[in-house]
Amino acid sequence: MAEDERPSRDGHEHLYPDQWTGRLFGDHDRRHAYHGETGDAFRDWQTEFRADLRSVLGLPTIEAAGVPPLSPERVERVGGEGTDGPPHSREEWRLCTESDFRLPVSILLPDDRDPPYPVAITLHGHGEGGRAATTGRPDTDEQRRQIREEQRDMAIQAVERGFAALAPTTRGLGALANRDDEELGYRTCHTLQLHAQLFGRSLAGDRVWDVTRLLDFVESDERFDDRVVLTGHSGGGATALFAAAVDERVDIAAVSSYFCSFEDSIAAVDHCECNYVPGVVGLGEQWDIAGLVAPRPFVAVNGVDDHIFPIEGARRAFDRLESIYGAVDAAGRCALYEGEGGHRYYADGVWPFVERVSPDPR
């Protein structure tokens, strides 16, 4: 095909077919495609699949370099009971998730209850808002719009419901973006993804690793109990899906504006480089990966007009996932919420589900 005959990669146009799409998405082509396993066979399927998924994400490579102490450092504390600010306190922390790398994390704590607090880890995706929008501290008109129209203040939603909300900065985005890429006309994940692949890693895996270290931090802090909700939007939704799949310390997973099939979205629609995990389709489709969460509660939240994660693909993926949950007698513990809109966060799809499947954190 001549170059000028190929559809544009700009925007959200579907990419031209190539030798891979339409060829590698049958069940027989996925090493860990779910085929009705139950009982001990189901647990064996999860164990083997989880190990291979950790491998393609690059987690063993990170571990092999040595896992340093978290060395948590609180750099700021704002608000709290008795102040004129919002009815929660905010702390800014830095955690050493890898040698020579410290992850910025905002922690919101409710003022109307005592610890230990249930935990909600809230993961932002692309866009200008980032952690500022997630924690309800917008700096720009665009960030204010994202909160007002797209409900991206996930940490605020969580703390208002009695959770301690942990909001890390996503690698490659926000304060951790590579601005040199931006100046060259690339997305800010571009070079980080390419360099990660040179070392047998992936940017998606790096983000999952940060979540696993956050879970280590939660376990080490007496202010937090052992109930963990993991939710994320878009790229944050991708991290939430993979992290909940590989780490069973996540009790409830709420994936916003990401859950679909790889065939209908990641392989068919132009996405940021960070969405491409080398080798993942050879292991399983998205419903297989979400099946690693079972029987823990899982909710997918999608907009009916989301053109980069088409609702038809989300419905197809959920039908397959529902059959996995049904096979392990957990049909009521997974759900698909369809919001009347596009690519955004839908609080009404997340928190009522969380409340239904877990005790009231208050």
CSV table of C-alpha atoms in Angstrom, one decimal:
chain,number,residue,atom,x,y,z
A,1,MET,CA,0.0,0.0,0.0
A,2,ALA,CA,1.4,3.4,-1.0
A,3,GLU,CA,2.0,5.8,1.9
A,4,ASP,CA,-0.6,8.3,0.7
A,5,GLU,CA,-3.2,5.5,0.6
A,6,ARG,CA,-3.0,4.8,4.3
A,7,PRO,CA,-5.5,6.4,6.6
A,8,SER,CA,-4.1,9.0,8.9
A,9,ARG,CA,-2.7,8.1,12.3
A,10,ASP,CA,-3.7,11.5,13.6
A,11,GLY,CA,-6.8,11.7,15.7
A,12,HIS,CA,-8.7,8.4,16.4
A,13,GLU,CA,-9.1,7.0,12.9
A,14,HIS,CA,-8.8,3.3,12.5
A,15,LEU,CA,-5.5,2.1,11.3
A,16,TYR,CA,-5.0,0.2,8.1
A,17,PRO,CA,-5.1,-3.6,8.3
A,18,ASP,CA,-1.7,-5.3,8.5
A,19,GLN,CA,-0.4,-8.9,8.7
A,20,TRP,CA,-1.2,-9.2,12.4
A,21,THR,CA,-4.7,-7.7,12.9
A,22,GLY,CA,-7.4,-10.2,12.4
A,23,ARG,CA,-4.9,-13.1,12.6
A,24,LEU,CA,-3.8,-13.3,16.2
A,25,PHE,CA,-7.1,-12.8,18.1
A,26,GLY,CA,-8.6,-16.3,18.0
A,27,ASP,CA,-8.7,-18.3,21.2
A,28,HIS,CA,-6.2,-20.8,19.8
A,29,ASP,CA,-3.6,-18.1,19.3
A,30,ARG,CA,-3.7,-17.0,23.0
A,31,ARG,CA,-1.6,-19.2,25.3
A,32,HIS,CA,-3.8,-18.6,28.3
A,33,ALA,CA,-7.2,-18.1,26.6
A,34,TYR,CA,-9.8,-19.2,29.1
A,35,HIS,CA,-11.5,-22.5,28.2
A,36,GLY,CA,-14.0,-23.1,31.0
A,37,GLU,CA,-11.6,-24.2,33.8
A,38,THR,CA,-13.1,-24.4,37.3
A,39,GLY,CA,-11.9,-25.5,40.7
A,40,ASP,CA,-8.3,-26.4,41.0
A,41,ALA,CA,-7.9,-26.1,37.2
A,42,PHE,CA,-9.1,-22.5,37.4
A,43,ARG,CA,-6.6,-21.7,40.1
A,44,ASP,CA,-3.8,-23.3,38.1
A,45,TRP,CA,-4.8,-21.3,35.1
A,46,GLN,CA,-4.6,-18.1,37.0
A,47,THR,CA,-1.3,-19.0,38.6
A,48,GLU,CA,0.4,-19.8,35.3
A,49,PHE,CA,-1.2,-16.9,33.4
A,50,ARG,CA,-0.3,-14.4,36.2
A,51,ALA,CA,3.3,-15.4,36.1
A,52,ASP,CA,3.5,-15.0,32.3
A,53,LEU,CA,1.7,-11.7,32.4
A,54,ARG,CA,4.2,-10.4,35.0
A,55,SER,CA,6.9,-11.5,32.7
A,56,VAL,CA,5.7,-9.6,29.6
A,57,LEU,CA,5.1,-6.5,31.7
A,58,GLY,CA,8.7,-6.7,32.7
A,59,LEU,CA,8.2,-7.0,36.5
A,60,PRO,CA,10.8,-9.8,37.0
A,61,THR,CA,13.4,-7.6,35.2
A,62,ILE,CA,12.6,-4.8,37.7
A,63,GLU,CA,12.9,-7.2,40.6
A,64,ALA,CA,16.2,-8.6,39.4
A,65,ALA,CA,17.7,-5.1,39.7
A,66,GLY,CA,17.0,-5.1,43.4
A,67,VAL,CA,14.0,-3.8,45.3
A,68,PRO,CA,15.1,-1.0,47.6
A,69,PRO,CA,13.4,0.1,50.8
A,70,LEU,CA,10.4,2.4,50.2
A,71,SER,CA,12.0,5.0,52.4
A,72,PRO,CA,8.8,7.0,52.5
A,73,GLU,CA,9.2,10.7,53.0
A,74,ARG,CA,6.4,13.1,53.8
A,75,VAL,CA,7.2,16.5,52.2
A,76,GLU,CA,4.0,18.4,53.0
A,77,ARG,CA,0.8,18.2,55.0
A,78,VAL,CA,-2.1,20.6,54.5
A,79,GLY,CA,-5.5,20.9,56.1
A,80,GLY,CA,-7.2,18.7,58.6
A,81,GLU,CA,-9.9,18.9,61.2
A,82,GLY,CA,-10.4,22.4,62.6
A,83,THR,CA,-9.1,24.3,59.5
A,84,ASP,CA,-11.1,26.4,57.1
A,85,GLY,CA,-10.2,24.1,54.2
A,86,PRO,CA,-11.9,21.1,52.7
A,87,PRO,CA,-13.1,18.3,55.2
A,88,HIS,CA,-10.0,16.2,54.6
A,89,SER,CA,-6.3,16.6,55.1
A,90,ARG,CA,-3.8,16.2,52.2
A,91,GLU,CA,-0.2,14.9,52.5
A,92,GLU,CA,2.4,14.8,49.8
A,93,TRP,CA,4.8,11.9,49.9
A,94,ARG,CA,7.8,10.5,47.9
A,95,LEU,CA,8.3,6.7,47.8
A,96,CYS,CA,11.4,5.0,46.5
A,97,THR,CA,9.8,2.4,44.2
A,98,GLU,CA,13.0,1.7,42.4
A,99,SER,CA,16.7,2.7,43.0
A,100,ASP,CA,17.2,6.3,42.1
A,101,PHE,CA,13.5,6.9,41.5
A,102,ARG,CA,11.0,8.4,43.9
A,103,LEU,CA,7.3,8.3,43.1
A,104,PRO,CA,5.2,11.4,44.0
A,105,VAL,CA,2.0,10.5,45.8
A,106,SER,CA,-0.8,12.6,47.2
A,107,ILE,CA,-2.7,11.1,50.1
A,108,LEU,CA,-6.1,12.5,51.2
A,109,LEU,CA,-7.4,11.4,54.6
A,110,PRO,CA,-11.0,11.9,55.8
A,111,ASP,CA,-11.6,14.1,58.8
A,112,ASP,CA,-14.9,12.6,59.8
A,113,ARG,CA,-13.6,9.1,60.9
A,114,ASP,CA,-10.7,7.6,62.7
A,115,PRO,CA,-8.1,5.3,61.3
A,116,PRO,CA,-7.5,2.7,60.1
A,117,TYR,CA,-9.0,3.8,56.8
A,118,PRO,CA,-10.0,1.6,53.9
A,119,VAL,CA,-7.8,2.6,50.9
A,120,ALA,CA,-8.7,3.8,47.3
A,121,ILE,CA,-5.7,4.0,44.9
A,122,THR,CA,-6.8,6.4,42.2
A,123,LEU,CA,-4.8,6.5,38.9
A,124,HIS,CA,-4.9,9.3,36.4
A,125,GLY,CA,-4.4,8.9,32.7
A,126,HIS,CA,-3.3,11.3,29.9
A,127,GLY,CA,-4.4,14.8,29.6
A,128,GLU,CA,-3.5,18.1,31.3
A,129,GLY,CA,-5.3,17.3,34.5
A,130,GLY,CA,-3.2,14.5,35.9
A,131,ARG,CA,-2.7,14.3,39.7
A,132,ALA,CA,-3.9,18.0,40.1
A,133,ALA,CA,-7.4,17.1,38.8
A,134,THR,CA,-7.5,13.7,40.6
A,135,THR,CA,-6.9,15.4,43.9
A,136,GLY,CA,-9.3,18.3,43.2
A,137,ARG,CA,-6.6,21.0,43.0
A,138,PRO,CA,-6.9,22.3,39.4
A,139,ASP,CA,-4.4,24.9,38.2
A,140,THR,CA,-5.9,25.7,34.8
A,141,ASP,CA,-9.3,26.2,33.2
A,142,GLU,CA,-8.8,22.9,31.4
A,143,GLN,CA,-8.2,21.0,34.6
A,144,ARG,CA,-11.3,22.7,36.1
A,145,ARG,CA,-13.3,21.5,33.1
A,146,GLN,CA,-12.0,18.0,33.5
A,147,ILE,CA,-13.3,17.9,37.0
A,148,ARG,CA,-16.6,19.6,36.2
A,149,GLU,CA,-17.4,17.7,33.0
A,150,GLU,CA,-15.4,14.5,33.2
A,151,GLN,CA,-15.4,13.8,37.0
A,152,ARG,CA,-11.7,13.3,37.1
A,153,ASP,CA,-11.4,14.2,40.8
A,154,MET,CA,-11.3,10.5,41.7
A,155,ALA,CA,-9.4,11.0,45.0
A,156,ILE,CA,-11.9,13.6,46.2
A,157,GLN,CA,-14.8,11.2,45.4
A,158,ALA,CA,-13.0,8.5,47.4
A,159,VAL,CA,-12.2,10.6,50.5
A,160,GLU,CA,-15.7,11.9,50.6
A,161,ARG,CA,-16.8,8.3,50.9
A,162,GLY,CA,-14.6,7.5,53.9
A,163,PHE,CA,-11.5,6.2,52.0
A,164,ALA,CA,-7.9,7.2,52.4
A,165,ALA,CA,-7.2,8.2,48.8
A,166,LEU,CA,-3.7,7.6,47.4
A,167,ALA,CA,-3.1,9.4,44.1
A,168,PRO,CA,0.3,8.7,42.5
A,169,THR,CA,1.7,10.5,39.5
A,170,THR,CA,1.7,8.2,36.5
A,171,ARG,CA,5.1,7.6,34.9
A,172,GLY,CA,5.4,9.4,31.6
A,173,LEU,CA,2.6,11.9,32.5
A,174,GLY,CA,2.2,15.0,34.6
A,175,ALA,CA,5.3,15.8,36.6
A,176,LEU,CA,6.9,12.6,35.3
A,177,ALA,CA,6.4,13.5,31.6
A,178,ASN,CA,9.3,13.7,29.2
A,179,ARG,CA,9.0,17.2,28.0
A,180,ASP,CA,11.7,16.6,25.4
A,181,ASP,CA,9.3,14.3,23.6
A,182,GLU,CA,6.7,17.0,23.6
A,183,GLU,CA,9.0,19.5,22.0
A,184,LEU,CA,9.8,16.9,19.3
A,185,GLY,CA,6.1,16.4,18.6
A,186,TYR,CA,5.8,13.0,20.3
A,187,ARG,CA,3.6,12.0,23.2
A,188,THR,CA,5.4,12.4,26.5
A,189,CYS,CA,5.5,8.5,27.0
A,190,HIS,CA,7.4,7.9,23.7
A,191,THR,CA,11.0,7.7,24.8
A,192,LEU,CA,10.2,6.1,28.1
A,193,GLN,CA,8.4,3.3,26.4
A,194,LEU,CA,11.1,2.7,23.8
A,195,HIS,CA,13.8,2.7,26.5
A,196,ALA,CA,11.8,0.3,28.7
A,197,GLN,CA,11.6,-2.1,25.8
A,198,LEU,CA,15.4,-2.1,25.4
A,199,PHE,CA,15.7,-3.5,28.9
A,200,GLY,CA,12.9,-6.1,28.6
A,201,ARG,CA,10.4,-3.8,30.4
A,202,SER,CA,7.3,-1.8,29.4
A,203,LEU,CA,6.0,1.5,30.6
A,204,ALA,CA,2.7,-0.2,31.5
A,205,GLY,CA,4.8,-2.6,33.6
A,206,ASP,CA,6.6,0.3,35.3
A,207,ARG,CA,3.3,1.8,36.3
A,208,VAL,CA,2.0,-1.5,37.6
A,209,TRP,CA,5.2,-1.9,39.6
A,210,ASP,CA,4.6,1.5,41.2
A,211,VAL,CA,1.1,0.3,42.3
A,212,THR,CA,2.6,-2.9,43.8
A,213,ARG,CA,5.0,-0.7,45.8
A,214,LEU,CA,2.1,1.5,46.9
A,215,LEU,CA,0.4,-1.7,48.2
A,216,ASP,CA,3.6,-2.4,50.1
A,217,PHE,CA,3.3,1.1,51.6
A,218,VAL,CA,-0.3,0.6,52.5
A,219,GLU,CA,0.7,-2.6,54.4
A,220,SER,CA,3.4,-0.8,56.3
A,221,ASP,CA,1.3,2.1,57.5
A,222,GLU,CA,-1.0,1.5,60.5
A,223,ARG,CA,-3.4,4.2,59.4
A,224,PHE,CA,-4.6,2.0,56.6
A,225,ASP,CA,-6.6,-1.3,56.8
A,226,ASP,CA,-6.4,-4.1,54.3
A,227,ARG,CA,-9.3,-3.1,52.1
A,228,VAL,CA,-8.0,-1.7,48.8
A,229,VAL,CA,-10.1,-0.4,45.9
A,230,LEU,CA,-8.1,0.3,42.8
A,231,THR,CA,-9.6,2.6,40.2
A,232,GLY,CA,-8.2,4.5,37.2
A,233,HIS,CA,-9.2,6.4,34.2
A,234,SER,CA,-8.0,5.7,30.6
A,235,GLY,CA,-4.3,5.0,30.9
A,236,GLY,CA,-4.9,4.8,34.6
A,237,GLY,CA,-7.6,2.2,33.8
A,238,ALA,CA,-5.0,0.2,31.9
A,239,THR,CA,-2.7,0.2,35.0
A,240,ALA,CA,-5.6,-0.7,37.3
A,241,LEU,CA,-6.5,-3.7,35.1
A,242,PHE,CA,-3.0,-5.1,34.9
A,243,ALA,CA,-2.2,-4.4,38.5
A,244,ALA,CA,-5.3,-6.0,39.8
A,245,ALA,CA,-4.6,-9.0,37.6
A,246,VAL,CA,-1.1,-9.6,38.9
A,247,ASP,CA,-1.5,-8.5,42.6
A,248,GLU,CA,-4.2,-10.2,44.7
A,249,ARG,CA,-3.9,-7.6,47.4
A,250,VAL,CA,-6.3,-5.5,45.3
A,251,ASP,CA,-9.8,-6.2,46.7
A,252,ILE,CA,-11.9,-4.4,44.1
A,253,ALA,CA,-11.0,-3.2,40.6
A,254,ALA,CA,-12.8,-0.4,38.9
A,255,VAL,CA,-11.5,0.2,35.4
A,256,SER,CA,-12.8,3.4,33.6
A,257,SER,CA,-12.6,4.0,29.9
A,258,TYR,CA,-10.2,1.3,29.1
A,259,PHE,CA,-11.8,-2.2,29.3
A,260,CYS,CA,-12.5,-3.4,25.7
A,261,SER,CA,-10.9,-6.0,23.5
A,262,PHE,CA,-7.4,-5.5,22.2
A,263,GLU,CA,-8.7,-6.4,18.8
A,264,ASP,CA,-11.3,-3.6,18.8
A,265,SER,CA,-9.3,-0.9,20.4
A,266,ILE,CA,-5.5,-1.1,21.0
A,267,ALA,CA,-4.9,-3.0,17.7
A,268,ALA,CA,-7.5,-1.0,15.7
A,269,VAL,CA,-7.3,2.6,16.9
A,270,ASP,CA,-4.4,4.9,17.3
A,271,HIS,CA,-3.2,5.0,20.9
A,272,CYS,CA,-0.3,6.3,22.9
A,273,GLU,CA,2.8,4.1,22.8
A,274,CYS,CA,2.3,3.2,26.5
A,275,ASN,CA,-0.7,1.1,25.7
A,276,TYR,CA,1.4,-1.5,23.8
A,277,VAL,CA,2.8,-4.3,25.9
A,278,PRO,CA,5.1,-6.5,23.8
A,279,GLY,CA,3.7,-10.1,23.7
A,280,VAL,CA,0.5,-9.5,25.7
A,281,VAL,CA,-1.9,-10.6,23.0
A,282,GLY,CA,0.0,-13.9,22.7
A,283,LEU,CA,-1.1,-14.6,26.3
A,284,GLY,CA,-4.7,-13.5,26.4
A,285,GLU,CA,-7.3,-11.0,25.5
A,286,GLN,CA,-8.5,-8.4,27.9
A,287,TRP,CA,-11.3,-10.6,29.2
A,288,ASP,CA,-8.8,-13.3,30.0
A,289,ILE,CA,-6.6,-10.7,31.9
A,290,ALA,CA,-9.6,-9.4,33.8
A,291,GLY,CA,-10.4,-13.1,34.6
A,292,LEU,CA,-7.3,-13.1,36.8
A,293,VAL,CA,-9.2,-10.7,39.1
A,294,ALA,CA,-12.0,-13.3,39.6
A,295,PRO,CA,-13.6,-13.9,42.0
A,296,ARG,CA,-12.6,-10.5,43.4
A,297,PRO,CA,-15.1,-7.8,42.4
A,298,PHE,CA,-14.5,-6.1,39.0
A,299,VAL,CA,-16.4,-3.3,37.3
A,300,ALA,CA,-15.7,-1.9,33.8
A,301,VAL,CA,-17.0,1.6,33.2
A,302,ASN,CA,-17.3,2.7,29.6
A,303,GLY,CA,-18.9,5.6,27.7
A,304,VAL,CA,-21.3,4.6,24.9
A,305,ASP,CA,-19.7,7.3,22.7
A,306,ASP,CA,-16.1,6.5,23.5
A,307,HIS,CA,-14.5,6.2,20.1
A,308,ILE,CA,-11.1,5.0,21.2
A,309,PHE,CA,-12.5,2.2,23.4
A,310,PRO,CA,-15.6,1.3,21.3
A,311,ILE,CA,-18.6,0.2,23.4
A,312,GLU,CA,-19.2,-2.8,21.1
A,313,GLY,CA,-15.8,-4.1,21.9
A,314,ALA,CA,-16.4,-3.5,25.6
A,315,ARG,CA,-19.7,-5.4,25.5
A,316,ARG,CA,-18.1,-8.3,23.7
A,317,ALA,CA,-15.2,-8.4,26.2
A,318,PHE,CA,-17.6,-8.2,29.1
A,319,ASP,CA,-19.7,-11.1,27.8
A,320,ARG,CA,-16.6,-13.3,27.8
A,321,LEU,CA,-15.6,-12.0,31.2
A,322,GLU,CA,-19.0,-12.6,32.7
A,323,SER,CA,-18.8,-16.2,31.6
A,324,ILE,CA,-15.5,-16.6,33.5
A,325,TYR,CA,-17.0,-15.1,36.7
A,326,GLY,CA,-20.1,-17.3,36.3
A,327,ALA,CA,-17.9,-20.4,36.0
A,328,VAL,CA,-16.5,-19.7,39.5
A,329,ASP,CA,-19.8,-18.8,41.0
A,330,ALA,CA,-19.1,-15.1,41.1
A,331,ALA,CA,-21.4,-13.8,38.5
A,332,GLY,CA,-22.7,-11.0,40.7
A,333,ARG,CA,-19.2,-9.7,41.4
A,334,CYS,CA,-18.5,-8.3,37.9
A,335,ALA,CA,-20.4,-5.5,36.1
A,336,LEU,CA,-20.3,-3.3,33.0
A,337,TYR,CA,-21.6,0.2,33.5
A,338,GLU,CA,-22.4,2.2,30.3
A,339,GLY,CA,-22.2,6.0,30.7
A,340,GLU,CA,-24.1,8.3,28.4
A,341,GLY,CA,-21.1,10.1,27.0
A,342,GLY,CA,-17.6,9.7,25.7
A,343,HIS,CA,-14.1,9.1,27.1
A,344,ARG,CA,-14.4,10.2,30.7
A,345,TYR,CA,-14.8,9.0,34.3
A,346,TYR,CA,-18.2,8.0,35.5
A,347,ALA,CA,-18.5,8.1,39.3
A,348,ASP,CA,-22.0,6.6,39.2
A,349,GLY,CA,-20.5,3.5,37.6
A,350,VAL,CA,-17.8,3.1,40.2
A,351,TRP,CA,-18.9,4.0,43.8
A,352,PRO,CA,-22.3,2.4,43.9
A,353,PHE,CA,-20.7,-0.9,42.7
A,354,VAL,CA,-18.0,-0.5,45.4
A,355,GLU,CA,-20.6,0.0,48.0
A,356,ARG,CA,-22.6,-2.9,46.9
A,357,VAL,CA,-19.8,-5.4,47.0
A,358,SER,CA,-18.1,-4.2,50.2
A,359,PRO,CA,-19.0,-2.9,53.6
A,360,ASP,CA,-19.6,0.8,54.0
A,361,PRO,CA,-16.2,2.2,55.0
A,362,ARG,CA,-17.8,4.6,57.4
